[in-house]
CSV table of C-alpha atoms and ligand atoms in Angstrom, one decimal:
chain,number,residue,atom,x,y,z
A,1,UNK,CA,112.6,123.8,95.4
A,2,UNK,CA,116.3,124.1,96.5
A,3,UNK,CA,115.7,120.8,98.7
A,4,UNK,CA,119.1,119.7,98.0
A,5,UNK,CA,120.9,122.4,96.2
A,6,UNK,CA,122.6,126.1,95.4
A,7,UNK,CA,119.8,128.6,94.7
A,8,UNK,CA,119.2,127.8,90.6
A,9,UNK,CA,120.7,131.0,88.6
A,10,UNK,CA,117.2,132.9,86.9
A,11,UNK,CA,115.4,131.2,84.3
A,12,UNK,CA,115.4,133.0,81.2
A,13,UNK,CA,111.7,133.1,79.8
A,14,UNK,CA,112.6,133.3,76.0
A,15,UNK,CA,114.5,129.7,77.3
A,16,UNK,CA,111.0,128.1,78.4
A,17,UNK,CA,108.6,129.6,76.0
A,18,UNK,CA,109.1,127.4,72.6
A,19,UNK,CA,108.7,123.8,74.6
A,20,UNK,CA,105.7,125.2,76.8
A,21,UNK,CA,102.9,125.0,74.1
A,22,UNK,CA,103.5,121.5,73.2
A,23,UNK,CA,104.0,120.6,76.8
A,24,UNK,CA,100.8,122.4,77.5
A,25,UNK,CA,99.2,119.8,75.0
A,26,UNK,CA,100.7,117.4,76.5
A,27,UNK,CA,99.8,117.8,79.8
A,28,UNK,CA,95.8,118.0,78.5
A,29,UNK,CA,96.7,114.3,77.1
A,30,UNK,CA,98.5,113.3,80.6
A,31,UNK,CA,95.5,114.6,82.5
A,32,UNK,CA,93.2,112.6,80.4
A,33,UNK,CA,95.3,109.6,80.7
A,34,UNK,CA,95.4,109.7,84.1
A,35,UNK,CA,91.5,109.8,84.1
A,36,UNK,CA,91.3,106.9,82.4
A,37,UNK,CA,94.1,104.9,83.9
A,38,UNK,CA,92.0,103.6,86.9
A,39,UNK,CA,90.5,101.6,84.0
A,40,UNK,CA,92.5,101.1,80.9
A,41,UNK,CA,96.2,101.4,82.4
A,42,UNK,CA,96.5,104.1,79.9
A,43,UNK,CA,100.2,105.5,79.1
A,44,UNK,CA,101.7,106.8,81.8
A,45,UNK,CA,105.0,106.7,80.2
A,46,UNK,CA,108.3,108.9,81.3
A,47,UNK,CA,109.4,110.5,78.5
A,48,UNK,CA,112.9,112.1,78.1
A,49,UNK,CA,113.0,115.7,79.9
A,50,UNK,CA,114.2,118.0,77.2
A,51,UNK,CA,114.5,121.0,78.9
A,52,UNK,CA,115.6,122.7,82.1
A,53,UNK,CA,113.1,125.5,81.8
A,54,UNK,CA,112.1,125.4,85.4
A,55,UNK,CA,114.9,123.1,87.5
A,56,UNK,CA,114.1,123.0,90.8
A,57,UNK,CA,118.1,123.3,91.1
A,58,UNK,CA,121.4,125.1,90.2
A,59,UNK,CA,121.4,122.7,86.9
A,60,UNK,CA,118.7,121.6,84.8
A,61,UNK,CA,117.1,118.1,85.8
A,62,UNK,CA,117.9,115.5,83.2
A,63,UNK,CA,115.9,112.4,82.8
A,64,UNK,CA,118.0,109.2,83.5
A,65,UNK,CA,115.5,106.4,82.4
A,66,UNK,CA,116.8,103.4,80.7
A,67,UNK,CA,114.9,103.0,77.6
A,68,UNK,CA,113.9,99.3,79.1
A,69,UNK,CA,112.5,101.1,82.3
A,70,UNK,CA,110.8,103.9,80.3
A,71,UNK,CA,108.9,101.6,78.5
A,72,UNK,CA,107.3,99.8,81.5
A,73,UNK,CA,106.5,103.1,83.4
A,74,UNK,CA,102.8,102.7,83.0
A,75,UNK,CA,100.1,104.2,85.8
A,76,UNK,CA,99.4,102.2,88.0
A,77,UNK,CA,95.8,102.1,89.6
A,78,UNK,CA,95.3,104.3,93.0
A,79,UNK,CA,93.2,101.9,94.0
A,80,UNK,CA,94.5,98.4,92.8
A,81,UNK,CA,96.2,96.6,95.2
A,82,UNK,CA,100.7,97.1,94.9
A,83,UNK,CA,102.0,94.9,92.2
A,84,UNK,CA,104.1,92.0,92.5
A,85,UNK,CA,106.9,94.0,91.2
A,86,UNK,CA,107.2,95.8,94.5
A,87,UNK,CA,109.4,94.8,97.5
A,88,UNK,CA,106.1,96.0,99.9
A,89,UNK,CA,105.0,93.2,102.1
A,90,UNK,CA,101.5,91.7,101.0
A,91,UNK,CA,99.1,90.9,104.0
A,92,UNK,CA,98.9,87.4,105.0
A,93,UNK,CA,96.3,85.3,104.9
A,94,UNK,CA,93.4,86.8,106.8
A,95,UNK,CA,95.0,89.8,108.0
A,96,UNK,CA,92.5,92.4,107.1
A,97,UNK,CA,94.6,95.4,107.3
A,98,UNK,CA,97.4,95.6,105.3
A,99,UNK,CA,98.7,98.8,106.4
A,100,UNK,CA,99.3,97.5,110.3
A,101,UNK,CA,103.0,97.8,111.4
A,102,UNK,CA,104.1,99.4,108.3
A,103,UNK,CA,105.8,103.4,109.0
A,104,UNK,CA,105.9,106.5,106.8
A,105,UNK,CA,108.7,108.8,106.9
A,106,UNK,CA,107.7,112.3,105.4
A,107,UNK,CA,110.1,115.0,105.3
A,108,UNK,CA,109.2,118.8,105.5
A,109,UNK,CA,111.3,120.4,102.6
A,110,UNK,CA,113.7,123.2,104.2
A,111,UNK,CA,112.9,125.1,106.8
A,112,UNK,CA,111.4,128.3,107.6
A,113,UNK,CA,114.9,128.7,110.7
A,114,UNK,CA,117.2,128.1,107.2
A,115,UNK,CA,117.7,131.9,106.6
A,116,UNK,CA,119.4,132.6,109.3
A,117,UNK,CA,121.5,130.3,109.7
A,118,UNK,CA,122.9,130.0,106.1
A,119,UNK,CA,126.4,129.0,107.5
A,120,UNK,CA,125.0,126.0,109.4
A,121,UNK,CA,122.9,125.1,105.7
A,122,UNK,CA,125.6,125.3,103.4
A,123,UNK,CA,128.1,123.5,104.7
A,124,UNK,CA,128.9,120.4,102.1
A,125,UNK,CA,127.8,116.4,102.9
A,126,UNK,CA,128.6,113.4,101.2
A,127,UNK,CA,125.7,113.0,98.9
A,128,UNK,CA,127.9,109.3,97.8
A,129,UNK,CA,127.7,111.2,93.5
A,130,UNK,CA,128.2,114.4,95.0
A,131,UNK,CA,129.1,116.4,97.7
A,132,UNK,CA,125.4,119.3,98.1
A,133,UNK,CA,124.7,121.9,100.5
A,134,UNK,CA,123.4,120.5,103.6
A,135,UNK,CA,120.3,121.8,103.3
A,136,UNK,CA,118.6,125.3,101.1
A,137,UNK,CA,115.9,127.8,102.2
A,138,UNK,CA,113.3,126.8,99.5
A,139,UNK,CA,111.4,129.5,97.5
A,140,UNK,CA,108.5,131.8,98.4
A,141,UNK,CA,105.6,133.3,96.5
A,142,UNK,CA,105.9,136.5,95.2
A,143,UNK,CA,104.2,137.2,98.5
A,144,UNK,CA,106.0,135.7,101.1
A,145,UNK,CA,104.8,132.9,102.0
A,146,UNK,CA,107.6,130.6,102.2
A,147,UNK,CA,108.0,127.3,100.9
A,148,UNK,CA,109.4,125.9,104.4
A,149,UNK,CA,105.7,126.9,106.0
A,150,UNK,CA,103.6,125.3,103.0
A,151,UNK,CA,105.6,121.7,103.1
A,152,UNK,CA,105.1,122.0,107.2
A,153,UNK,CA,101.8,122.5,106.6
A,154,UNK,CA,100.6,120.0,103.7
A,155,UNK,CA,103.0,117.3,105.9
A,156,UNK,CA,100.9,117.6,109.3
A,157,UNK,CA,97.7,117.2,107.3
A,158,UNK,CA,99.3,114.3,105.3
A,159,UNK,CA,100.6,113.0,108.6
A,160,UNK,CA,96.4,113.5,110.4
A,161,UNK,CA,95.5,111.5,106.7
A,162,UNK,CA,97.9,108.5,107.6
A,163,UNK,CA,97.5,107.8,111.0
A,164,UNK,CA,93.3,107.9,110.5
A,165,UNK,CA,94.5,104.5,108.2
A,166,UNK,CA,96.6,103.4,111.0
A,167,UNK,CA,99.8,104.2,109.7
A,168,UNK,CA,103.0,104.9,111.8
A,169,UNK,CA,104.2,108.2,110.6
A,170,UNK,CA,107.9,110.0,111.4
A,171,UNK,CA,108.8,113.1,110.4
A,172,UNK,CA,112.5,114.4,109.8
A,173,UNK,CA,111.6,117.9,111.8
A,174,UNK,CA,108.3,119.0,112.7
A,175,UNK,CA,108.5,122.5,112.6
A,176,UNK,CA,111.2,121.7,116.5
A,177,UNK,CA,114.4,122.7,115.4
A,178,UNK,CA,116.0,126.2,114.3
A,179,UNK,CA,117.5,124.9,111.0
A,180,UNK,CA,118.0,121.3,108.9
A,181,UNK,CA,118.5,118.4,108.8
A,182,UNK,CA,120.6,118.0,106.3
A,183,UNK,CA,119.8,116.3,103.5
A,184,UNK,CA,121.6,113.4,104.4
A,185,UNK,CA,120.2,113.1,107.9
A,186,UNK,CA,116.9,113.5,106.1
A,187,UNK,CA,117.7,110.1,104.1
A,188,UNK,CA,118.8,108.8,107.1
A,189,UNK,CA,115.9,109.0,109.2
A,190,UNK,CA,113.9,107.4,106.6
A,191,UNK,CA,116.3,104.7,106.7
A,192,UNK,CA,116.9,104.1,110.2
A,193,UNK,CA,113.1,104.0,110.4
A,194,UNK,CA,113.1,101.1,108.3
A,195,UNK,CA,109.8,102.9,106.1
A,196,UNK,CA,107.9,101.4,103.7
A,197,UNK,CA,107.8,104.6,101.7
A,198,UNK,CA,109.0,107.8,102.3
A,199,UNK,CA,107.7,110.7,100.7
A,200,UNK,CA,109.7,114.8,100.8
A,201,UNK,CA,107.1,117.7,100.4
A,202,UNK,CA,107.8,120.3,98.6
A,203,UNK,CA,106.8,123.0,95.7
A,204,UNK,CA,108.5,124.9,93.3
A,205,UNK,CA,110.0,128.5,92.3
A,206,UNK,CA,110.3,129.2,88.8
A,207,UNK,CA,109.0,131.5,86.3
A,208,UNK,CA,105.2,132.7,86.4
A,209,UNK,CA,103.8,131.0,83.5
A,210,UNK,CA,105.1,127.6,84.8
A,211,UNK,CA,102.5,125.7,86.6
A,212,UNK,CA,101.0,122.4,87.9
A,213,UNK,CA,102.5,119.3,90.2
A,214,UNK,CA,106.0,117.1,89.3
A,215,UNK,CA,107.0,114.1,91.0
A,216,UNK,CA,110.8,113.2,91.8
A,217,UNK,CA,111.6,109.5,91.1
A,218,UNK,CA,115.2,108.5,92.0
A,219,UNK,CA,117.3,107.7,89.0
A,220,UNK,CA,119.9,104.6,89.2
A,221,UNK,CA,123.1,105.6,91.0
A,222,UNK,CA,125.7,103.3,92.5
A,223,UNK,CA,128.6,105.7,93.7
A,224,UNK,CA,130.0,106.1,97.2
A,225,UNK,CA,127.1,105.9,99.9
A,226,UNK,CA,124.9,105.9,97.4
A,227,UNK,CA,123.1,102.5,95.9
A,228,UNK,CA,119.1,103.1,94.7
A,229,UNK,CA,119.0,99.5,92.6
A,230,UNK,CA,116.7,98.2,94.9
A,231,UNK,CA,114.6,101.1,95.4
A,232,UNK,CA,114.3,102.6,91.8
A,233,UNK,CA,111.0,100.3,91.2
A,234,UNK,CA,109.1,101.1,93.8
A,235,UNK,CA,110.0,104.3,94.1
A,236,UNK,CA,108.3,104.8,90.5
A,237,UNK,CA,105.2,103.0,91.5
A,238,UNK,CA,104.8,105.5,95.0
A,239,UNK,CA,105.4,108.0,92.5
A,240,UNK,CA,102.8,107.2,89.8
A,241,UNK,CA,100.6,106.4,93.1
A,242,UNK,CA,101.0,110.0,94.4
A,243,UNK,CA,100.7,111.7,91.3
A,244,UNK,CA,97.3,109.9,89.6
A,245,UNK,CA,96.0,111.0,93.1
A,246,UNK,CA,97.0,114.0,93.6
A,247,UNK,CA,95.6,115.3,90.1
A,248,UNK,CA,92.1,113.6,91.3
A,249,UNK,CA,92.3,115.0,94.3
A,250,UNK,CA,93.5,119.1,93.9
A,251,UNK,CA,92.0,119.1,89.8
A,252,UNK,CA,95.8,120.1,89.2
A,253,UNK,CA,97.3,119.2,85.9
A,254,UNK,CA,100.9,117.7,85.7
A,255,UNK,CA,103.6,120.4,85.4
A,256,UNK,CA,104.0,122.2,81.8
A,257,UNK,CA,108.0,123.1,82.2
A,258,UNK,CA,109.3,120.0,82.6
A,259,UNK,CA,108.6,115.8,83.0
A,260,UNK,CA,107.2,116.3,79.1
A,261,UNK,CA,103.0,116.5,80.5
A,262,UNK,CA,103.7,113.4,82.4
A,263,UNK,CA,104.1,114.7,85.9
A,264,UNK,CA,107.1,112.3,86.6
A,265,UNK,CA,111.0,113.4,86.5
A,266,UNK,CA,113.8,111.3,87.3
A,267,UNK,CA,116.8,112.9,88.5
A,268,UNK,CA,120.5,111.4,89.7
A,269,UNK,CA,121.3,114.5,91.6
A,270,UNK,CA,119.7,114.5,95.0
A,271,UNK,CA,120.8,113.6,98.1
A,272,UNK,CA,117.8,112.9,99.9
A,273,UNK,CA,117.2,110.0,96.9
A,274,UNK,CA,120.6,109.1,96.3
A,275,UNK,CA,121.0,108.2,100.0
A,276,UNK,CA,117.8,106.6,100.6
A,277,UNK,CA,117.7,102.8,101.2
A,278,UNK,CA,113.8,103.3,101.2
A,279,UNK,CA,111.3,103.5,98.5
A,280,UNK,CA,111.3,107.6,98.3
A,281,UNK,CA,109.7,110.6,95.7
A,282,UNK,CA,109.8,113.8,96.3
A,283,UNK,CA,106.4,116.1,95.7
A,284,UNK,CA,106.7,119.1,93.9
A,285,UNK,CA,103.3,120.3,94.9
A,286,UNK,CA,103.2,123.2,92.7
A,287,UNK,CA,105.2,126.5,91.3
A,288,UNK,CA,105.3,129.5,94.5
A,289,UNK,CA,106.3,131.8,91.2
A,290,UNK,CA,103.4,131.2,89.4
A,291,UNK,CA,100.3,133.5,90.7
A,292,UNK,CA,97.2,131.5,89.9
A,293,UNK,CA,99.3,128.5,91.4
A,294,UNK,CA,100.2,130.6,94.5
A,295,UNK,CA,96.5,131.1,94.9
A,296,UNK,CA,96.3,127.2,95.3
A,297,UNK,CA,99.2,127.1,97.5
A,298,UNK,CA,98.3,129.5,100.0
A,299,UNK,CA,94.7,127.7,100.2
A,300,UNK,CA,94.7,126.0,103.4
A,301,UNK,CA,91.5,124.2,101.4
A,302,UNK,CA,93.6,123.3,98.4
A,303,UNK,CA,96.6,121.7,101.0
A,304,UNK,CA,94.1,119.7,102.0
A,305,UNK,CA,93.1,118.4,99.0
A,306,UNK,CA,96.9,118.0,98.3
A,307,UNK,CA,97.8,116.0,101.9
A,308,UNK,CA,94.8,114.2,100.7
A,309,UNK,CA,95.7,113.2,97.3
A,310,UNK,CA,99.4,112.2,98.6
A,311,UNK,CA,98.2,110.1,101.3
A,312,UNK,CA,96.2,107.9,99.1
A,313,UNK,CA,98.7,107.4,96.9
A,314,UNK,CA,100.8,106.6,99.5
A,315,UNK,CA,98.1,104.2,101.0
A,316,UNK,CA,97.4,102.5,97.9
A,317,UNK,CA,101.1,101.6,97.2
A,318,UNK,CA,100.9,100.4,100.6
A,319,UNK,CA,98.2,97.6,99.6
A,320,UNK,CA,95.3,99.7,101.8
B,401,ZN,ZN1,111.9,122.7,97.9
């Protein structure tokens, strides 16, 4: 949480508690949709967000989708091959790999240095809608365990996951620097790098109660610095990648607080999408707040499964 952003004022409960039944039902249906979607391309529709209950920022997270765009948001296979649809270069003839030469950025959310140095992190950068903090310190669980350690943690296993495939892998800090990047840097390495996807771990802080996995599309924004036309599409198809994985992988259902079951949000208000040039999601792996989800979290078993189930979506978008 807090990638991008001013720590979100405290969720009210009485606020969350009439929309999380019927997103409790709905997440059953997303789940079994997402069973069946290696074979039917069941619905894997983004639906409006119609709450806040549970922003992962200092205001609630809004769904942006088109109509148009909404309607063609279905799942796409983990293990079918990219569609045409995406800008992701298809082998050639022959070539029996078609993950050689192509990189991954993955950036750590936060880090664990942020705390003290909260003058360095909230200095303001050009976000090209905005102007954000230049970086947060993430959540923790009720615990301690911080936020900034689990996305280290989940991103070298990821990073172990891609390279096995033969994947070039960059990192935005690995764990070597005191505080940062900003989020703008963050965006920057991912487009300097040239990357074929790019993919920001993180998980969330909100009210116990409010469980399971979201992923972060990037809305379309045109403003400033900021142009995502081109990567809008395949940013949605690494996200439905990641996310029909991940719940295969961890048994994790799609968050109930927000992204209506589906496990998909769009939002127009981060920097580290806004500025990207690169097909880029962010991974909300799961709420810190939330006990029996902080039991999952601070499973080095369960990050596993998580690296796991993010690395083949990331290698299925990919064409491998
Ligand atoms: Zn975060």
């Amino acid at each position: 949480m807090r990638y991008d952003d001013s720590p979100p004022p405290p969720e009210s409960a009485s606020s969350v508690s009439p929309d999380r039944r019927r997103f409790a039902r709905r997440s059953t249906l997303a789940v079994a949709a997402a069973v069946l979607a290696p074979t039917t391309l069941a619905g894997w529709v983004l639906v409006q967000v119609t709450t806040g209950a549970g922003a992962d920022d200092a205001r609630p997270p809004r769904s942006v989708v088109p109509a148009a765009g909404a309607a063609n948001a279905s799942l796409t296979p983990p293990e079918s091959p990219a569609p045409s649809a995406s800008p992701v270069k298809t082998p050639g003839a022959g070539v029996g790999n078609a993950l050689a030469g192509k990189t991954v950025v993955i950036d750590p959310g936060h880090n664990t240095g942020n705390f003290k140095h909260t003058t360095e992190i909230n200095k303001k950068v050009d976000i090209g809608t905005n102007t954000k903090e230049c970086d947060t310190t993430g959540t923790t669980t009720n615990s301690g365990y911080k936020e900034a350690e689990f996305t280290l943690d989940v991103s070298r296993r990821l990073r172990t996951a891609l390279e096995a495939k033969g994947l070039k892998v960059v990192f935005t800090h690995d764990g070597d620097r005191t505080w940062g990047p900003c989020i703008n840097e963050r965006a920057r390495i991912g487009n300097e790098a040239k990357a074929d996807a790019v993919v920001s771990v993180h998980a969330d802080g909100v009210s116990e109660g409010s469980r399971g996995y979201h992923v972060i599309l990037p809305a379309k924004v045109k403003r400033g610095a900021a142009d995502t036309a081109a990567i809008v599409g395949p940013s949605r198809t690494l996200g439905e990648r990641i996310a029909g994985n991940f719940a295969r992988t961890t048994g994790s259902a799609p968050a109930n607080y927000l992204g209506g079951g589906t496990g998909l949000v769009v939002r127009d208000d981060l920097g580290g999408l806004n500025l990207s040039t690169q097909p880029k999601v962010f991974v909300e792996c799961g709420n810190m707040r939330d006990s029996k989800d902080a039991a999952l979290l601070t499973s080095p078993e369960w990050r596993q499964k998580a690296a796991q189930g993010i690395a083949d979506g990331i290698v299925g978008f990919l064409g491998g």
